[in-house]
Amino acid sequence: MNAPATTELPVVVIGAGPAGLAAAAHLIDQGIEPLVLEAGPTAGAAVREWSHVRLFSTWGEVVDPAAEKLLAPTGWTRPDPATYPSGGDWADLYLQPLADVLGDRVRTGARVTGVSRTGRDRIVDADREQQPFVVHVAHTDGRAVIDASGTWATPSPAGGSGLPALGEKAAADRITYRVPDLKDPAVRARYAGKRTAVIGSGASAFTALAYLADLAKSDDGSGTKGVWILRRGISGSTFGGGEADQLPARGALGLAAKAAVDEGHADAVTGFRTEAIERADDGCLVLVGEDGRRLDPVDEVVVLTGFRPDLSFLDELRLGLDERLQAPVELAPLIDPNQHSCGTVYPHGHRELSHPEQGVYLVGMKSYGRAPTFLAMTGYEQVRSVAAAIAGDLDAADRVELTLPETGVCGGAGLFDAPDAAQGDGSGCCAPAPQLVQLGAPAAVGAAAAEEAPAGGCCGS
């Protein structure tokens, strides 16, 4: 039987998160039928897992224009564009209504287990580009594949080598890889009055430290103490850009973490790369560093060291990925934290996101591989460009225009401090050490994860 013409097939979009649903909206705008496959039980399933966390991007920055156009005939109106949604708000007030409009084009409970070309494994060249993609859920064919599945399901471990620390899996009952929801009574009781290690240096870690400090100051949280584990030293950029950040709520996160340390609700342990996690006689956990240091026991460990892409189901495709970040090779230099810590990325679209396998695109948080600082507006512009490219409108696809808000921190390697570098001197283009300020409304204290994530603001850390 002849393979069906690829133009008659839908474009398969993997993931019904913010980027995936936006991709579907842009494809429809181009006259192309999408088929969105979501592993979770609902649209935005990953976002719902951090529903308690407030984004540091406003409603005006986390609603895609093509999606809003699709929603408009239903009477949907965007919430106040100047306010900050929580993950739950984002899912309930935007992602679910968008999925409802897309209707049968979105299939939940559909986990993709493999993607290839019909009748061609990754070795075969002959007639490859003319064959449709085969996507194994049960079985689905597609003319192109947009992978917007994010990285939420694959958090990075505590181990400083990129592998789980020795004993990390055995200590799983006292370790979480998510920002705890301290409004949940059961979760609150788990951390109240306890000593908790927070491993990580990004927005998620800032949020966890701020939440634990708030718990420590509450009537039922006496004795709560955070231990902030940083793989680097503390410099002028450790706490982000502060008031110099063009996203005020993102800047406030770093200031909240600084306040947690300055007020004595958290102790900072610097230059510590975890090699082992041992269990003490009383059940508490002892973190052991690569340099042999052993920290005082903690009751709980919160690991917020970032995320990484799941590439296992794409193994039969010819992907062009950077060997370090696992991001598309053309995009990687723009986001490589080994080179810079800006978090401000040059506009990019289908050309930077393409692969040797024609018709395959990794978008959204997954396009960043292991790099942090992803913003929802980046993903929306990515999928607009990709949808235009699939439709054959290369003029529109190449017209990538996006100005991202600056972090207030830029310059130098984002992963290691130079041994002889001056700390906190404000040299280069880095912002000076942020000053402690009184935070305003609680809405300013939150991060988005992920996306995903972490994904309306920044889910990586």
Short mmCIF file of C-alpha atoms in Angstrom, two decimals:
data_model
loop_
_atom_site.label_atom_id
_atom_site.label_comp_id
_atom_site.label_asym_id
_atom_site.label_seq_id
_atom_site.Cartn_x
_atom_site.Cartn_y
_atom_site.Cartn_z
CA MET A 1 0.00 0.00 0.00
CA ASN A 2 1.37 3.41 -0.93
CA ALA A 3 2.11 5.83 1.87
CA PRO A 4 -0.44 8.67 2.04
CA ALA A 5 0.54 12.05 0.66
CA THR A 6 2.20 13.97 3.45
CA THR A 7 0.16 17.10 2.67
CA GLU A 8 -3.00 15.22 3.68
CA LEU A 9 -1.58 14.31 7.06
CA PRO A 10 -1.67 16.47 10.19
CA VAL A 11 1.39 17.96 11.81
CA VAL A 12 1.96 16.02 15.02
CA VAL A 13 2.63 18.22 18.04
CA ILE A 14 4.01 16.40 21.09
CA GLY A 15 2.84 18.02 24.31
CA ALA A 16 -0.22 20.10 25.19
CA GLY A 17 1.62 22.66 27.28
CA PRO A 18 1.97 26.37 26.50
CA ALA A 19 4.28 25.90 23.50
CA GLY A 20 2.46 22.86 22.11
CA LEU A 21 -0.98 24.46 22.22
CA ALA A 22 0.43 27.67 20.75
CA ALA A 23 1.98 25.61 17.94
CA ALA A 24 -1.43 24.12 17.19
CA ALA A 25 -2.99 27.59 17.08
CA HIS A 26 -0.33 28.84 14.66
CA LEU A 27 -0.70 25.77 12.43
CA ILE A 28 -4.46 26.36 12.21
CA ASP A 29 -3.76 29.99 11.38
CA GLN A 30 -1.66 28.67 8.47
CA GLY A 31 -4.43 26.34 7.30
CA ILE A 32 -2.67 23.21 8.57
CA GLU A 33 -4.34 20.59 10.76
CA PRO A 34 -2.48 19.81 14.00
CA LEU A 35 -2.76 16.69 16.11
CA VAL A 36 -1.60 17.35 19.68
CA LEU A 37 -0.56 14.33 21.73
CA GLU A 38 -0.38 14.87 25.49
CA ALA A 39 0.91 12.18 27.86
CA GLY A 40 -0.89 13.65 30.87
CA PRO A 41 -4.60 13.43 31.70
CA THR A 42 -5.26 17.08 30.86
CA ALA A 43 -3.84 19.92 28.81
CA GLY A 44 -1.10 21.70 30.72
CA ALA A 45 -0.55 18.66 32.93
CA ALA A 46 3.03 19.65 33.77
CA VAL A 47 2.04 23.25 34.55
CA ARG A 48 -0.60 21.95 36.96
CA GLU A 49 2.13 20.19 38.93
CA TRP A 50 3.48 23.60 39.95
CA SER A 51 0.10 25.29 40.19
CA HIS A 52 1.08 26.83 43.55
CA VAL A 53 4.02 28.77 42.07
CA ARG A 54 3.48 32.27 40.72
CA LEU A 55 5.02 33.17 37.37
CA PHE A 56 7.42 36.11 37.18
CA SER A 57 5.98 36.94 33.75
CA THR A 58 2.68 38.82 33.52
CA TRP A 59 -0.48 37.70 31.73
CA GLY A 60 0.51 40.06 28.95
CA GLU A 61 3.63 37.96 28.34
CA VAL A 62 2.24 34.42 28.59
CA VAL A 63 -0.69 34.49 26.14
CA ASP A 64 0.15 33.66 22.54
CA PRO A 65 -1.39 36.01 19.91
CA ALA A 66 -2.58 33.21 17.59
CA ALA A 67 -4.10 31.37 20.54
CA GLU A 68 -5.89 34.53 21.67
CA LYS A 69 -7.26 34.92 18.14
CA LEU A 70 -8.58 31.35 18.27
CA LEU A 71 -10.15 31.93 21.68
CA ALA A 72 -11.79 35.28 20.88
CA PRO A 73 -14.97 33.89 19.21
CA THR A 74 -15.75 31.94 22.40
CA GLY A 75 -15.99 35.18 24.39
CA TRP A 76 -12.69 34.49 26.17
CA THR A 77 -10.87 37.57 27.39
CA ARG A 78 -7.34 37.71 28.68
CA PRO A 79 -6.99 38.48 32.38
CA ASP A 80 -5.45 41.80 33.38
CA PRO A 81 -2.21 41.84 31.35
CA ALA A 82 -0.29 43.57 34.15
CA THR A 83 -0.98 40.87 36.78
CA TYR A 84 1.00 37.72 37.55
CA PRO A 85 -0.77 34.36 37.21
CA SER A 86 0.08 31.28 39.21
CA GLY A 87 0.69 28.03 37.38
CA GLY A 88 -2.84 27.00 38.31
CA ASP A 89 -4.26 30.25 36.91
CA TRP A 90 -2.33 29.78 33.67
CA ALA A 91 -3.66 26.23 33.27
CA ASP A 92 -7.28 26.91 34.26
CA LEU A 93 -7.82 30.32 32.68
CA TYR A 94 -5.81 29.92 29.46
CA LEU A 95 -4.42 26.48 28.62
CA GLN A 96 -7.60 24.49 29.29
CA PRO A 97 -9.89 26.91 27.38
CA LEU A 98 -7.44 26.78 24.47
CA ALA A 99 -7.44 22.97 24.52
CA ASP A 100 -11.25 23.04 24.61
CA VAL A 101 -11.33 25.20 21.48
CA LEU A 102 -8.94 22.81 19.73
CA GLY A 103 -11.31 19.98 20.61
CA ASP A 104 -10.52 16.57 19.14
CA ARG A 105 -7.22 17.89 17.82
CA VAL A 106 -5.90 17.41 21.37
CA ARG A 107 -5.61 13.85 22.66
CA THR A 108 -4.72 13.38 26.31
CA GLY A 109 -3.33 10.22 27.84
CA ALA A 110 -1.34 9.75 24.63
CA ARG A 111 2.30 9.15 25.48
CA VAL A 112 4.61 9.15 22.46
CA THR A 113 6.99 6.20 22.59
CA GLY A 114 8.77 6.60 19.25
CA VAL A 115 9.11 8.77 16.15
CA SER A 116 10.63 7.69 12.84
CA ARG A 117 10.13 7.84 9.07
CA THR A 118 7.78 5.29 7.52
CA GLY A 119 9.90 2.34 6.42
CA ARG A 120 13.17 4.14 7.16
CA ASP A 121 15.32 3.81 10.25
CA ARG A 122 17.97 6.45 10.86
CA ILE A 123 20.47 4.65 8.59
CA VAL A 124 18.49 4.67 5.33
CA ASP A 125 18.91 7.62 2.92
CA ALA A 126 16.80 6.47 -0.05
CA ASP A 127 13.66 8.53 -0.58
CA ARG A 128 13.79 9.51 3.08
CA GLU A 129 12.39 13.04 2.89
CA GLN A 130 9.34 11.92 0.90
CA GLN A 131 8.19 9.51 3.60
CA PRO A 132 5.73 10.64 6.30
CA PHE A 133 6.66 10.42 9.94
CA VAL A 134 5.37 7.51 11.94
CA VAL A 135 4.61 8.38 15.55
CA HIS A 136 4.02 5.54 17.96
CA VAL A 137 1.36 6.28 20.51
CA ALA A 138 -0.75 3.53 19.31
CA HIS A 139 0.07 4.55 15.70
CA THR A 140 -0.12 7.95 14.05
CA ASP A 141 1.26 9.33 10.81
CA GLY A 142 2.27 12.96 10.33
CA ARG A 143 3.68 15.29 7.70
CA ALA A 144 5.93 17.02 10.26
CA VAL A 145 6.67 16.69 13.97
CA ILE A 146 6.89 19.52 16.51
CA ASP A 147 8.19 18.26 19.83
CA ALA A 148 6.99 20.61 22.56
CA SER A 149 7.04 17.97 25.30
CA GLY A 150 9.24 20.08 27.56
CA THR A 151 11.65 18.83 30.20
CA TRP A 152 9.51 18.79 33.33
CA ALA A 153 9.50 15.00 33.63
CA THR A 154 13.30 14.75 33.63
CA PRO A 155 14.81 16.93 36.38
CA SER A 156 18.54 16.94 36.86
CA PRO A 157 19.95 15.12 39.91
CA ALA A 158 21.70 16.41 43.01
CA GLY A 159 25.05 14.97 41.95
CA GLY A 160 27.54 17.58 40.78
CA SER A 161 28.77 15.26 38.01
CA GLY A 162 25.40 15.16 36.27
CA LEU A 163 24.77 11.66 37.58
CA PRO A 164 22.72 10.94 40.70
CA ALA A 165 24.83 11.30 43.82
CA LEU A 166 25.80 8.06 45.53
CA GLY A 167 22.85 7.18 47.74
CA GLU A 168 20.52 9.70 46.09
CA LYS A 169 18.04 7.10 44.88
CA ALA A 170 18.07 5.28 48.22
CA ALA A 171 17.18 8.56 49.96
CA ALA A 172 14.26 9.29 47.65
CA ASP A 173 11.76 9.38 50.53
CA ARG A 174 13.37 12.63 51.78
CA ILE A 175 14.18 14.24 48.43
CA THR A 176 11.96 16.23 46.08
CA TYR A 177 12.81 17.78 42.73
CA ARG A 178 10.02 20.36 42.83
CA VAL A 179 9.34 23.58 44.72
CA PRO A 180 7.28 22.41 47.72
CA ASP A 181 3.68 23.62 47.97
CA LEU A 182 3.74 24.92 51.53
CA LYS A 183 0.06 25.88 51.38
CA ASP A 184 -0.80 22.19 51.33
CA PRO A 185 -1.17 21.19 55.02
CA ALA A 186 0.54 17.82 54.55
CA VAL A 187 3.48 19.32 52.69
CA ARG A 188 3.71 22.18 55.16
CA ALA A 189 3.91 19.72 58.07
CA ARG A 190 6.74 17.91 56.28
CA TYR A 191 8.95 21.02 56.25
CA ALA A 192 7.77 23.00 59.30
CA GLY A 193 10.38 23.13 62.04
CA LYS A 194 12.77 21.08 59.89
CA ARG A 195 16.18 21.67 58.40
CA THR A 196 15.97 21.59 54.58
CA ALA A 197 18.79 21.68 52.03
CA VAL A 198 17.99 23.50 48.78
CA ILE A 199 20.39 22.61 45.97
CA GLY A 200 20.38 25.00 43.00
CA SER A 201 21.02 28.60 42.03
CA GLY A 202 18.18 29.63 39.75
CA ALA A 203 14.66 30.99 40.01
CA SER A 204 13.25 27.74 41.41
CA ALA A 205 15.82 27.68 44.21
CA PHE A 206 15.11 31.34 44.99
CA THR A 207 11.41 30.51 45.25
CA ALA A 208 11.96 27.54 47.55
CA LEU A 209 14.19 29.62 49.86
CA ALA A 210 11.61 32.41 49.98
CA TYR A 211 8.83 29.93 50.78
CA LEU A 212 10.87 28.32 53.57
CA ALA A 213 11.69 31.76 55.02
CA ASP A 214 7.99 32.64 55.06
CA LEU A 215 7.29 29.34 56.83
CA ALA A 216 10.03 30.08 59.39
CA LYS A 217 8.37 33.42 60.21
CA SER A 218 4.90 31.90 60.62
CA ASP A 219 3.30 30.74 63.87
CA ASP A 220 3.53 27.05 62.92
CA GLY A 221 7.00 27.20 61.37
CA SER A 222 9.26 27.91 64.32
CA GLY A 223 12.62 26.24 63.87
CA THR A 224 12.38 25.97 60.08
CA LYS A 225 15.81 26.43 58.54
CA GLY A 226 17.08 26.38 54.98
CA VAL A 227 20.57 25.31 53.90
CA TRP A 228 21.30 26.73 50.47
CA ILE A 229 23.77 24.57 48.54
CA LEU A 230 25.54 26.44 45.71
CA ARG A 231 28.03 24.86 43.36
CA ARG A 232 29.57 28.29 42.78
CA GLY A 233 30.68 31.03 45.10
CA ILE A 234 28.55 34.05 45.92
CA SER A 235 29.18 37.03 43.63
CA GLY A 236 27.33 40.11 42.48
CA SER A 237 25.31 38.01 40.06
CA THR A 238 24.32 35.21 42.45
CA PHE A 239 20.98 36.77 43.32
CA GLY A 240 20.13 37.84 39.78
CA GLY A 241 19.74 41.38 38.55
CA GLY A 242 17.60 42.72 41.38
CA GLU A 243 16.09 46.07 40.49
CA ALA A 244 18.03 46.09 37.18
CA ASP A 245 15.98 43.14 35.90
CA GLN A 246 13.44 44.25 33.29
CA LEU A 247 11.05 41.63 34.71
CA PRO A 248 10.54 43.12 38.19
CA ALA A 249 9.11 39.94 39.71
CA ARG A 250 12.10 37.94 38.46
CA GLY A 251 14.45 40.44 40.06
CA ALA A 252 12.46 40.29 43.29
CA LEU A 253 12.98 36.54 43.49
CA GLY A 254 16.73 36.94 43.91
CA LEU A 255 16.20 39.64 46.49
CA ALA A 256 13.86 37.35 48.41
CA ALA A 257 16.55 34.64 48.46
CA LYS A 258 19.10 37.20 49.66
CA ALA A 259 16.70 38.29 52.39
CA ALA A 260 16.29 34.66 53.51
CA VAL A 261 20.07 34.44 54.00
CA ASP A 262 20.52 37.93 55.48
CA GLU A 263 17.72 37.40 58.00
CA GLY A 264 19.15 34.08 59.15
CA HIS A 265 16.42 31.82 57.77
CA ALA A 266 18.91 30.09 55.47
CA ASP A 267 22.64 29.41 55.56
CA ALA A 268 24.58 29.48 52.29
CA VAL A 269 27.13 26.74 51.58
CA THR A 270 29.25 27.70 48.58
CA GLY A 271 31.49 25.78 46.21
CA PHE A 272 29.80 22.52 47.21
CA ARG A 273 29.29 19.87 44.55
CA THR A 274 27.40 16.91 45.98
CA GLU A 275 29.03 13.50 45.52
CA ALA A 276 27.08 11.39 48.02
CA ILE A 277 23.98 11.48 50.18
CA GLU A 278 24.23 9.34 53.28
CA ARG A 279 21.58 8.48 55.83
CA ALA A 280 22.36 9.16 59.48
CA ASP A 281 21.22 6.88 62.32
CA ASP A 282 18.16 9.05 62.98
CA GLY A 283 17.10 8.94 59.32
CA CYS A 284 18.33 12.41 58.45
CA LEU A 285 20.50 12.95 55.39
CA VAL A 286 24.16 13.98 55.25
CA LEU A 287 25.43 15.63 52.06
CA VAL A 288 29.02 14.80 51.16
CA GLY A 289 30.91 17.01 48.70
CA GLU A 290 33.43 16.10 46.03
CA ASP A 291 36.07 17.79 48.20
CA GLY A 292 35.27 15.54 51.17
CA ARG A 293 33.24 18.08 53.13
CA ARG A 294 30.36 16.62 55.15
CA LEU A 295 27.51 18.94 56.01
CA ASP A 296 25.43 18.80 59.15
CA PRO A 297 22.41 16.48 58.77
CA VAL A 298 19.22 17.78 57.18
CA ASP A 299 15.68 16.46 57.38
CA GLU A 300 14.79 17.11 53.73
CA VAL A 301 16.52 17.88 50.43
CA VAL A 302 15.00 19.96 47.64
CA VAL A 303 16.95 19.46 44.40
CA LEU A 304 16.42 22.30 41.90
CA THR A 305 19.40 21.91 39.58
CA GLY A 306 17.54 22.27 36.30
CA PHE A 307 16.07 19.89 33.75
CA ARG A 308 17.19 17.89 30.75
CA PRO A 309 15.38 16.71 27.59
CA ASP A 310 14.08 13.18 27.12
CA LEU A 311 15.41 12.22 23.68
CA SER A 312 14.81 8.48 23.98
CA PHE A 313 11.73 8.36 21.75
CA LEU A 314 13.49 10.38 19.01
CA ASP A 315 16.33 7.91 18.65
CA GLU A 316 15.48 6.91 15.05
CA LEU A 317 15.57 10.50 13.83
CA ARG A 318 18.61 12.40 12.60
CA LEU A 319 18.88 15.21 15.10
CA GLY A 320 21.57 17.87 15.11
CA LEU A 321 22.16 18.52 18.81
CA ASP A 322 24.95 20.31 20.61
CA GLU A 323 27.09 17.81 22.47
CA ARG A 324 26.93 19.78 25.72
CA LEU A 325 23.47 21.33 25.96
CA GLN A 326 21.51 18.80 23.86
CA ALA A 327 19.95 21.80 22.12
CA PRO A 328 19.86 22.36 18.32
CA VAL A 329 23.38 23.15 17.15
CA GLU A 330 22.48 26.54 15.70
CA LEU A 331 20.68 27.63 18.86
CA ALA A 332 23.19 26.33 21.39
CA PRO A 333 25.77 29.17 21.11
CA LEU A 334 23.04 31.71 21.85
CA ILE A 335 22.05 30.09 25.15
CA ASP A 336 25.23 28.37 26.36
CA PRO A 337 25.75 29.20 30.07
CA ASN A 338 29.42 28.27 29.69
CA GLN A 339 29.76 31.46 27.63
CA HIS A 340 27.40 33.92 29.29
CA SER A 341 24.87 34.28 32.06
CA CYS A 342 22.64 36.90 30.48
CA GLY A 343 19.50 34.87 29.95
CA THR A 344 18.76 37.29 27.12
CA VAL A 345 18.69 35.44 23.80
CA TYR A 346 18.98 36.71 20.26
CA PRO A 347 15.71 36.22 18.30
CA HIS A 348 15.57 32.81 16.64
CA GLY A 349 13.15 30.71 14.65
CA HIS A 350 12.85 27.74 12.33
CA ARG A 351 16.39 27.92 10.95
CA GLU A 352 18.04 27.69 14.37
CA LEU A 353 15.55 24.98 15.40
CA SER A 354 15.87 22.74 12.34
CA HIS A 355 17.67 19.40 12.18
CA PRO A 356 19.23 17.19 9.52
CA GLU A 357 15.89 15.34 9.65
CA GLN A 358 13.70 17.68 7.61
CA GLY A 359 10.32 18.45 9.14
CA VAL A 360 11.34 17.86 12.78
CA TYR A 361 11.52 20.72 15.28
CA LEU A 362 12.17 20.80 19.00
CA VAL A 363 10.47 23.87 20.44
CA GLY A 364 9.70 25.42 23.80
CA MET A 365 11.71 24.44 26.85
CA LYS A 366 12.88 21.27 25.12
CA SER A 367 14.66 23.34 22.47
CA TYR A 368 16.94 24.71 25.20
CA GLY A 369 18.13 21.22 26.15
CA ARG A 370 19.87 21.65 29.50
CA ALA A 371 20.13 25.43 29.33
CA PRO A 372 18.07 27.53 31.76
CA THR A 373 16.27 30.90 31.54
CA PHE A 374 13.54 30.00 29.04
CA LEU A 375 10.61 32.40 28.66
CA ALA A 376 7.14 31.63 27.28
CA MET A 377 7.33 34.47 24.79
CA THR A 378 10.42 32.82 23.30
CA GLY A 379 8.43 29.64 22.70
CA TYR A 380 5.52 31.51 21.13
CA GLU A 381 7.81 33.18 18.60
CA GLN A 382 9.52 29.85 17.91
CA VAL A 383 6.27 28.09 17.01
CA ARG A 384 5.04 31.03 14.92
CA SER A 385 8.19 30.78 12.80
CA VAL A 386 8.07 26.98 12.59
CA ALA A 387 4.38 26.92 11.57
CA ALA A 388 5.10 29.45 8.82
CA ALA A 389 8.05 27.36 7.61
CA ILE A 390 5.94 24.18 7.47
CA ALA A 391 3.33 26.12 5.48
CA GLY A 392 6.03 27.19 3.02
CA ASP A 393 5.92 30.89 3.90
CA LEU A 394 9.63 31.38 4.40
CA ASP A 395 9.38 35.17 4.35
CA ALA A 396 7.17 35.07 7.43
CA ALA A 397 9.20 32.25 8.97
CA ASP A 398 12.43 34.23 8.65
CA ARG A 399 10.89 37.43 9.99
CA VAL A 400 11.74 36.65 13.60
CA GLU A 401 11.19 39.66 15.82
CA LEU A 402 11.38 39.34 19.56
CA THR A 403 12.84 41.62 22.20
CA LEU A 404 13.26 39.80 25.48
CA PRO A 405 13.48 41.61 28.83
CA GLU A 406 17.03 41.77 30.13
CA THR A 407 17.91 40.03 33.36
CA GLY A 408 20.17 42.76 34.67
CA VAL A 409 22.98 40.19 34.79
CA CYS A 410 25.30 39.55 31.88
CA GLY A 411 28.84 38.45 31.28
CA GLY A 412 31.18 35.64 32.12
CA ALA A 413 30.60 31.93 32.29
CA GLY A 414 27.36 31.02 33.92
CA LEU A 415 28.49 27.68 35.35
CA PHE A 416 31.83 28.23 37.09
CA ASP A 417 33.56 31.16 38.72
CA ALA A 418 37.02 31.90 37.39
CA PRO A 419 39.46 31.02 40.21
CA ASP A 420 41.02 34.48 40.21
CA ALA A 421 37.86 36.46 39.52
CA ALA A 422 36.94 39.23 41.92
CA GLN A 423 33.65 38.53 43.63
CA GLY A 424 30.87 41.05 43.61
CA ASP A 425 32.93 43.92 42.22
CA GLY A 426 30.40 44.82 39.56
CA SER A 427 33.06 44.58 36.86
CA GLY A 428 32.33 43.92 33.21
CA CYS A 429 28.67 44.15 32.32
CA CYS A 430 27.43 42.38 35.39
CA ALA A 431 25.04 44.19 37.67
CA PRO A 432 26.36 45.23 41.08
CA ALA A 433 25.37 43.15 44.07
CA PRO A 434 21.63 43.70 44.59
CA GLN A 435 20.59 45.65 47.63
CA LEU A 436 18.09 44.22 50.06
CA VAL A 437 14.71 45.86 49.57
CA GLN A 438 11.28 45.42 51.05
CA LEU A 439 9.32 43.21 48.68
CA GLY A 440 5.88 44.33 47.66
CA ALA A 441 2.84 42.16 47.07
CA PRO A 442 3.33 38.38 47.39
CA ALA A 443 2.73 38.15 43.63
CA ALA A 444 6.30 39.30 43.15
CA VAL A 445 7.67 36.26 44.93
CA GLY A 446 7.37 33.35 42.50
CA ALA A 447 8.90 31.62 39.56
CA ALA A 448 7.46 29.80 36.65
CA ALA A 449 8.46 26.50 35.86
CA ALA A 450 9.22 24.72 33.43
CA GLU A 451 8.60 24.92 30.80
CA GLU A 452 8.03 24.52 30.56
CA ALA A 453 8.04 24.35 32.98
CA PRO A 454 8.89 25.21 34.57
CA ALA A 455 7.51 27.54 31.54
CA GLY A 456 5.75 30.90 31.50
CA GLY A 457 8.59 32.64 33.16
CA CYS A 458 11.62 30.48 33.60
CA CYS A 459 11.49 26.92 34.69
CA GLY A 460 15.14 26.04 34.51
CA SER A 461 17.53 26.74 37.30
#
